[in-house]
Short mmCIF file of C-alpha atoms and ligand atoms in Angstrom, two decimals:
data_model
loop_
_atom_site.label_atom_id
_atom_site.label_comp_id
_atom_site.label_asym_id
_atom_site.label_seq_id
_atom_site.Cartn_x
_atom_site.Cartn_y
_atom_site.Cartn_z
CA UNK A 1 116.97 278.67 44.23
CA UNK A 2 117.40 278.95 47.89
CA UNK A 3 116.52 276.39 50.51
CA UNK A 4 114.87 276.36 54.01
CA UNK A 5 115.84 273.66 56.38
CA UNK A 6 113.57 273.01 59.46
CA UNK A 7 115.86 272.13 62.33
CA UNK A 8 114.23 273.58 65.43
CA UNK A 9 112.47 270.44 66.92
CA UNK A 10 113.58 268.98 70.40
CA UNK A 11 114.30 265.63 69.05
CA UNK A 12 112.44 264.00 72.13
CA UNK A 13 112.30 260.52 70.79
CA UNK A 14 115.98 260.39 70.75
CA UNK A 15 116.48 261.31 74.41
CA UNK A 16 118.73 261.06 76.45
CA UNK A 17 121.23 262.00 73.73
CA UNK A 18 119.28 264.84 72.63
CA UNK A 19 119.47 266.51 76.06
CA UNK A 20 122.88 267.55 75.13
CA UNK A 21 123.14 267.41 71.27
CA UNK A 22 120.47 268.28 68.58
CA UNK A 23 119.79 265.06 66.67
CA UNK A 24 120.85 266.55 63.44
CA UNK A 25 124.49 266.65 64.68
CA UNK A 26 124.37 262.88 65.60
CA UNK A 27 126.71 261.23 62.82
CA UNK A 28 125.50 258.70 60.62
CA UNK A 29 127.77 256.73 58.37
CA UNK A 30 130.80 259.27 59.45
CA UNK A 31 128.73 262.59 58.94
CA UNK A 32 126.10 264.47 60.90
CA UNK A 33 122.56 263.78 59.85
CA UNK A 34 122.28 267.46 58.82
CA UNK A 35 124.82 267.09 56.29
CA UNK A 36 123.46 264.17 54.55
CA UNK A 37 120.24 266.28 54.26
CA UNK A 38 122.38 269.17 52.80
CA UNK A 39 123.87 266.79 50.30
CA UNK A 40 120.65 266.55 48.58
CA UNK A 41 120.82 270.25 47.44
CA UNK A 42 122.02 270.98 43.99
CA UNK A 43 125.34 272.62 43.65
CA UNK A 44 123.94 275.83 42.43
CA UNK A 45 121.64 276.61 45.46
CA UNK A 46 122.34 280.15 46.43
CA UNK A 47 121.58 280.12 50.12
CA UNK A 48 120.58 277.90 52.84
CA UNK A 49 118.45 279.28 55.76
CA UNK A 50 118.45 276.90 58.93
CA UNK A 51 115.29 277.51 60.92
CA UNK A 52 116.80 276.67 64.28
CA UNK A 53 115.56 276.64 67.86
CA UNK A 54 116.54 273.95 70.19
CA UNK A 55 120.38 274.09 70.55
CA UNK A 56 120.62 276.63 67.76
CA UNK A 57 124.24 277.75 69.21
CA UNK A 58 125.64 274.17 68.80
CA UNK A 59 124.19 273.96 65.35
CA UNK A 60 125.55 277.44 64.31
CA UNK A 61 128.89 276.47 65.72
CA UNK A 62 129.08 273.18 64.13
CA UNK A 63 128.25 274.72 60.77
CA UNK A 64 130.78 277.58 61.27
CA UNK A 65 133.52 275.07 61.94
CA UNK A 66 132.47 272.63 59.14
CA UNK A 67 131.22 274.82 56.40
CA UNK A 68 129.06 273.19 53.74
CA UNK A 69 129.50 274.04 50.12
CA UNK A 70 126.42 276.54 50.17
CA UNK A 71 126.36 279.74 52.11
CA UNK A 72 124.32 278.96 55.41
CA UNK A 73 122.60 281.35 57.75
CA UNK A 74 120.83 280.34 60.89
CA UNK A 75 117.63 281.95 61.92
CA UNK A 76 116.91 280.95 65.41
CA UNK A 77 113.54 280.98 67.07
CA UNK A 78 113.40 282.38 70.65
CA UNK A 79 110.32 280.03 71.37
CA UNK A 80 109.53 276.92 69.20
CA UNK A 81 107.29 278.13 66.41
CA UNK A 82 106.66 274.64 65.04
CA UNK A 83 107.17 273.94 61.30
CA UNK A 84 104.78 276.50 59.92
CA UNK A 85 106.13 279.27 62.32
CA UNK A 86 109.63 278.19 61.53
CA UNK A 87 109.05 278.56 57.79
CA UNK A 88 107.46 282.10 58.30
CA UNK A 89 110.36 283.12 60.63
CA UNK A 90 113.22 282.08 58.44
CA UNK A 91 111.42 282.44 54.93
CA UNK A 92 111.87 286.17 54.50
CA UNK A 93 114.80 286.02 52.04
CA UNK A 94 113.68 282.90 50.34
CA UNK A 95 113.66 282.59 46.41
CA UNK A 96 110.49 281.97 44.41
CA UNK A 97 110.07 279.01 44.41
CA UNK A 98 112.17 277.65 47.37
CA UNK A 99 113.20 274.20 48.56
CA UNK A 100 111.81 273.16 52.10
CA UNK A 101 113.59 270.27 53.77
CA UNK A 102 113.08 268.43 57.09
CA UNK A 103 116.47 267.97 58.58
CA UNK A 104 116.01 264.37 59.83
CA UNK A 105 115.13 262.73 56.72
CA UNK A 106 117.57 260.35 54.83
CA UNK A 107 116.79 259.91 50.93
CA UNK A 108 118.24 260.25 47.70
CA UNK A 109 115.66 262.55 46.18
CA UNK A 110 116.60 264.36 42.91
CA UNK A 111 115.76 267.96 43.88
CA UNK A 112 116.48 269.19 40.32
CA UNK A 113 113.54 266.89 39.20
CA UNK A 114 111.54 267.89 41.96
CA UNK A 115 111.86 271.61 40.83
CA UNK A 116 111.20 270.61 37.22
CA UNK A 117 108.00 268.91 38.25
CA UNK A 118 106.91 271.98 40.08
CA UNK A 119 107.76 274.24 37.08
CA UNK A 120 105.68 271.69 34.83
CA UNK A 121 102.41 272.17 36.64
CA UNK A 122 102.51 275.64 38.01
CA UNK A 123 100.70 275.10 41.27
CA UNK A 124 101.62 276.48 44.56
CA UNK A 125 103.95 273.48 45.62
CA UNK A 126 105.13 269.94 45.15
CA UNK A 127 105.75 267.56 48.09
CA UNK A 128 107.95 264.51 47.67
CA UNK A 129 105.88 261.31 48.62
CA UNK A 130 107.45 258.02 49.54
CA UNK A 131 105.26 254.84 49.79
CA UNK A 132 105.42 252.95 53.21
CA UNK A 133 104.02 249.70 54.54
CA UNK A 134 102.43 251.59 57.63
CA UNK A 135 101.40 255.24 57.00
CA UNK A 136 99.94 255.70 60.53
CA UNK A 137 102.86 257.71 61.97
CA UNK A 138 102.98 260.16 59.09
CA UNK A 139 101.01 262.67 56.98
CA UNK A 140 99.30 260.85 54.11
CA UNK A 141 98.17 262.05 50.68
CA UNK A 142 95.20 261.41 48.50
CA UNK A 143 95.92 261.90 44.96
CA UNK A 144 94.01 262.39 41.76
CA UNK A 145 94.95 261.02 38.27
CA UNK A 146 97.39 263.99 37.82
CA UNK A 147 98.95 263.27 41.09
CA UNK A 148 97.48 266.61 42.52
CA UNK A 149 97.04 266.13 46.18
CA UNK A 150 93.23 266.35 46.98
CA UNK A 151 93.46 265.57 50.79
CA UNK A 152 96.24 265.46 53.54
CA UNK A 153 95.72 263.50 56.65
CA UNK A 154 98.19 263.71 59.53
CA UNK A 155 98.71 260.32 61.49
CA UNK A 156 95.43 258.61 60.28
CA UNK A 157 93.83 255.59 61.80
CA UNK A 158 94.58 252.66 59.52
CA UNK A 159 90.97 252.78 58.13
CA UNK A 160 91.20 256.42 57.21
CA UNK A 161 94.55 256.45 55.50
CA UNK A 162 93.71 257.62 51.97
CA UNK A 163 96.92 255.80 50.47
CA UNK A 164 100.19 254.64 51.41
CA UNK A 165 102.06 257.78 50.13
CA UNK A 166 103.29 259.95 52.80
CA UNK A 167 105.12 263.34 53.15
CA UNK A 168 108.85 262.66 52.89
CA UNK A 169 109.69 266.00 54.23
CA UNK A 170 111.17 267.34 51.03
CA UNK A 171 109.18 269.77 48.91
CA UNK A 172 109.43 272.91 46.85
CA UNK A 173 107.03 275.97 47.26
CA UNK A 174 106.13 279.27 45.71
CA UNK A 175 106.94 282.12 48.27
CA UNK A 176 103.18 282.79 48.41
CA UNK A 177 102.95 279.72 50.86
CA UNK A 178 104.52 282.06 53.53
CA UNK A 179 101.60 284.51 53.33
CA UNK A 180 99.22 281.70 54.36
CA UNK A 181 101.06 280.96 57.64
CA UNK A 182 100.03 283.09 60.69
CA UNK A 183 102.95 285.23 61.88
CA UNK A 184 104.07 285.63 65.54
CA UNK A 185 102.78 282.27 66.90
CA UNK A 186 103.48 278.65 66.67
CA UNK A 187 101.86 276.95 63.78
CA UNK A 188 102.00 273.47 62.32
CA UNK A 189 102.55 273.77 58.57
CA UNK A 190 101.24 270.17 58.01
CA UNK A 191 98.19 270.38 60.30
CA UNK A 192 97.10 273.97 60.14
CA UNK A 193 98.32 275.47 56.87
CA UNK A 194 98.76 272.69 54.29
CA UNK A 195 94.86 271.74 54.23
CA UNK A 196 93.87 275.09 53.21
CA UNK A 197 96.36 275.39 50.35
CA UNK A 198 95.36 272.24 48.42
CA UNK A 199 92.90 274.07 46.48
CA UNK A 200 95.71 276.20 45.07
CA UNK A 201 97.45 273.29 43.59
CA UNK A 202 99.64 271.14 45.33
CA UNK A 203 101.17 268.10 43.56
CA UNK A 204 102.78 264.94 44.71
CA UNK A 205 106.36 263.84 43.26
CA UNK A 206 106.49 260.09 43.87
CA UNK A 207 109.88 258.93 44.80
CA UNK A 208 110.72 255.21 44.94
CA UNK A 209 114.29 255.40 46.22
CA UNK A 210 115.46 254.78 49.81
CA UNK A 211 113.93 256.97 52.64
CA UNK A 212 113.57 256.95 56.33
CA UNK A 213 112.84 259.39 59.13
CA UNK A 214 115.75 259.20 61.47
CA UNK A 215 113.82 260.48 64.38
CA UNK A 216 113.79 257.31 66.72
CA UNK A 217 116.69 255.16 67.92
CA UNK A 218 115.61 252.22 65.61
CA UNK A 219 115.00 254.42 62.61
CA UNK A 220 118.20 256.23 63.00
CA UNK A 221 120.18 253.14 62.95
CA UNK A 222 118.23 251.84 59.99
CA UNK A 223 118.84 255.26 58.27
CA UNK A 224 122.66 254.60 58.96
CA UNK A 225 122.43 251.15 57.09
CA UNK A 226 120.50 252.80 54.18
CA UNK A 227 123.36 255.39 53.93
CA UNK A 228 126.00 252.76 54.07
CA UNK A 229 124.36 250.50 51.70
CA UNK A 230 124.00 253.53 49.25
CA UNK A 231 127.71 253.98 49.55
CA UNK A 232 127.39 257.08 51.48
CA UNK A 233 129.86 255.94 54.27
CA UNK A 234 133.02 253.87 54.63
CA UNK A 235 133.66 250.94 52.24
CA UNK A 236 132.50 247.36 53.13
CA UNK A 237 135.55 246.79 55.05
CA UNK A 238 137.00 247.38 58.44
CA UNK A 239 139.91 249.92 59.54
CA UNK A 240 143.32 248.51 59.22
CA UNK A 241 144.48 246.78 62.43
CA UNK A 242 140.85 245.60 63.21
CA UNK A 243 138.88 242.53 62.33
CA UNK A 244 135.26 241.65 61.22
CA UNK A 245 133.03 242.74 58.43
CA UNK A 246 132.12 246.39 58.74
CA UNK A 247 131.30 248.92 57.02
CA UNK A 248 132.98 251.21 59.55
CA UNK A 249 133.02 254.96 59.33
CA UNK A 250 135.86 256.38 61.38
CA UNK A 251 135.81 260.11 62.17
CA UNK A 252 138.80 262.16 62.69
CA UNK A 253 140.96 261.22 65.69
CA UNK A 254 139.27 257.72 66.34
CA UNK A 255 141.31 255.02 67.68
CA UNK A 256 140.14 251.48 67.00
CA UNK A 257 143.47 249.15 66.83
CA UNK A 258 142.73 245.43 67.87
CA UNK A 259 138.77 245.82 68.01
CA UNK A 260 136.34 243.92 65.89
CA UNK A 261 133.34 245.49 63.93
CA UNK A 262 130.16 243.99 62.52
CA UNK A 263 128.15 245.83 59.94
CA UNK A 264 127.23 249.54 60.03
CA UNK A 265 129.22 251.31 62.66
CA UNK A 266 130.19 254.96 63.08
CA UNK A 267 133.11 255.80 65.25
CA UNK A 268 132.87 259.37 66.15
CA UNK A 269 135.80 262.02 66.52
CA UNK A 270 138.45 260.97 69.09
CA UNK A 271 136.43 258.02 70.17
CA UNK A 272 138.35 255.02 71.24
CA UNK A 273 137.33 251.25 70.83
CA UNK A 274 139.88 249.06 72.90
CA UNK A 275 141.47 245.92 71.59
CA UNK A 276 139.11 242.81 72.09
CA UNK A 277 136.15 245.01 72.07
CA UNK A 278 133.28 244.29 69.46
CA UNK A 279 130.79 246.85 67.91
CA UNK A 280 128.09 246.33 65.53
CA UNK A 281 124.98 248.48 64.10
CA UNK A 282 125.80 251.42 66.36
CA UNK A 283 126.81 255.15 66.66
CA UNK A 284 129.47 256.09 68.97
CA UNK A 285 129.64 259.73 69.20
CA UNK A 286 132.56 262.03 69.71
CA UNK A 287 134.96 260.99 72.53
CA UNK A 288 133.08 257.74 73.39
CA UNK A 289 135.38 255.16 75.07
CA UNK A 290 134.72 251.46 74.63
CA UNK A 291 137.02 249.56 76.90
CA UNK A 292 138.63 246.17 76.47
CA UNK A 293 136.31 243.17 75.57
CA UNK A 294 133.19 245.27 76.03
CA UNK A 295 130.45 244.66 73.30
CA UNK A 296 128.14 247.27 71.74
CA UNK A 297 125.27 246.22 69.60
CA UNK A 298 122.31 248.34 68.20
CA UNK A 299 123.20 251.25 70.28
CA UNK A 300 123.62 255.12 70.26
CA UNK A 301 126.14 256.19 72.61
CA UNK A 302 126.18 260.02 73.32
CA UNK A 303 129.43 262.20 73.70
CA UNK A 304 132.00 260.96 75.91
CA UNK A 305 129.93 257.86 76.95
CA UNK A 306 131.76 254.91 78.28
CA UNK A 307 131.49 251.14 78.15
CA UNK A 308 133.53 249.54 80.92
CA UNK A 309 135.73 246.58 80.25
CA UNK A 310 133.72 243.37 79.52
CA UNK A 311 130.41 245.22 79.65
CA UNK A 312 127.75 244.44 77.09
CA UNK A 313 125.54 247.31 75.67
CA UNK A 314 122.57 246.19 73.36
CA UNK A 315 119.66 248.36 72.07
CA UNK A 316 120.45 251.39 74.37
CA UNK A 317 120.74 254.99 73.93
CA UNK A 318 123.36 256.48 76.31
CA UNK A 319 123.50 260.19 77.37
CA UNK A 320 126.39 262.26 77.11
CA UNK A 321 128.92 260.98 79.74
CA UNK A 322 126.75 258.13 80.26
CA UNK A 323 128.22 254.88 81.62
CA UNK A 324 127.44 250.97 81.26
P1 LIG B 401 110.55 264.64 68.32
O1 LIG B 401 110.50 265.69 69.53
O2 LIG B 401 111.24 263.33 68.59
O3 LIG B 401 109.19 264.33 67.67
O4 LIG B 401 111.49 265.25 67.11
P2 LIG B 401 111.36 266.62 66.56
O5 LIG B 401 111.30 267.65 67.47
O6 LIG B 401 112.43 266.74 65.37
O7 LIG B 401 109.83 266.72 65.57
P3 LIG B 401 109.45 266.11 64.20
O8 LIG B 401 110.40 264.90 63.71
O9 LIG B 401 108.19 266.09 64.00
O10 LIG B 401 110.07 267.52 63.32
C1 LIG B 401 110.07 267.41 61.91
C2 LIG B 401 111.19 268.52 61.35
O11 LIG B 401 110.55 269.79 61.83
C3 LIG B 401 112.49 268.28 62.07
O12 LIG B 401 113.30 268.60 60.84
C4 LIG B 401 112.38 269.24 63.09
O13 LIG B 401 113.74 269.86 63.56
C5 LIG B 401 111.57 270.42 62.72
N1 LIG B 401 110.71 271.18 63.69
C6 LIG B 401 110.05 270.64 64.63
N2 LIG B 401 109.41 271.50 65.34
C7 LIG B 401 110.13 272.63 65.02
C8 LIG B 401 109.85 274.07 65.55
O14 LIG B 401 109.32 274.46 66.42
N3 LIG B 401 110.79 275.10 64.77
C9 LIG B 401 111.63 274.70 63.72
N4 LIG B 401 112.26 275.66 63.12
N5 LIG B 401 111.61 273.36 63.31
C10 LIG B 401 110.85 272.51 63.86
#
């Protein structure tokens, strides 16, 4: 099977970091969000098409420098085509069926089991569904007794949500789905295309493991916690020569001697955390500088951002080269 990954969004909710870096390259628990998504793919996937748009050149360069285990091609959009348009644009060479992944969801879905479920019912597609407390920000499925999806409501009012099972952004589809998407113009797959496909047999695959959509600062940090707790980052310790609890994921070239760490920290490539500084529940991107006795808690610091000696940063998102 092949896989199509949607990675063309602007990541507006993670500005100002995403003014210079696509959100999928933000490291969580020591590696970019995109690579945690790719990790879901079975080893025998033949090819991955990245449907890119915003900052496509940065994604392509990163993937070239850090090749994943599967052959990857990038298929950029000149203008944002939305999720449906992105599928149509990049789906030409897809297998039948193929995997479709959002590039900002953190989960441990078994894609082999998802594909087996698809083969078992013979419908057009199978969507992973995850149960959430508050389905309002998501696409919500109504299901019959065979878990066939009978309706799909995007971002419903509380009283109109048909269930608490939402689109987890991980699905498998027959190629025919691409014929249902209008070509040459933007289209939302979830809002414009999916409702028309339900009568052709779209099934839910109920998934109960960890899941989050890393699209906002709070959810991104929660996603990092989930990944660490699932053992996908550093161990529950701090690097040698430092103090505190961890876990801390150190990326290549990071320098942290004499610093202290609370839980859930990524220290990006070539970042420096000086002696006496304290960092907890945060992502420090490439080249960040946290000076002596500074404190960083619950924050995302963009590339080469700097926190000056003794300064405190709590619950902030700093742009590339941002200062505090
Ligand atoms: P926000 O701007 O913060 O809402 O983030 P986003 O742009 O990523 O939007 P959203 O989280 O709704 O997108 C869901 C998935 O679809 C993500 O994996 C996006 O990268 C992807 N996506 C959104 N719009 C497009 C698009 O126009 N083209 C392509 N190829 N992918 C898209």
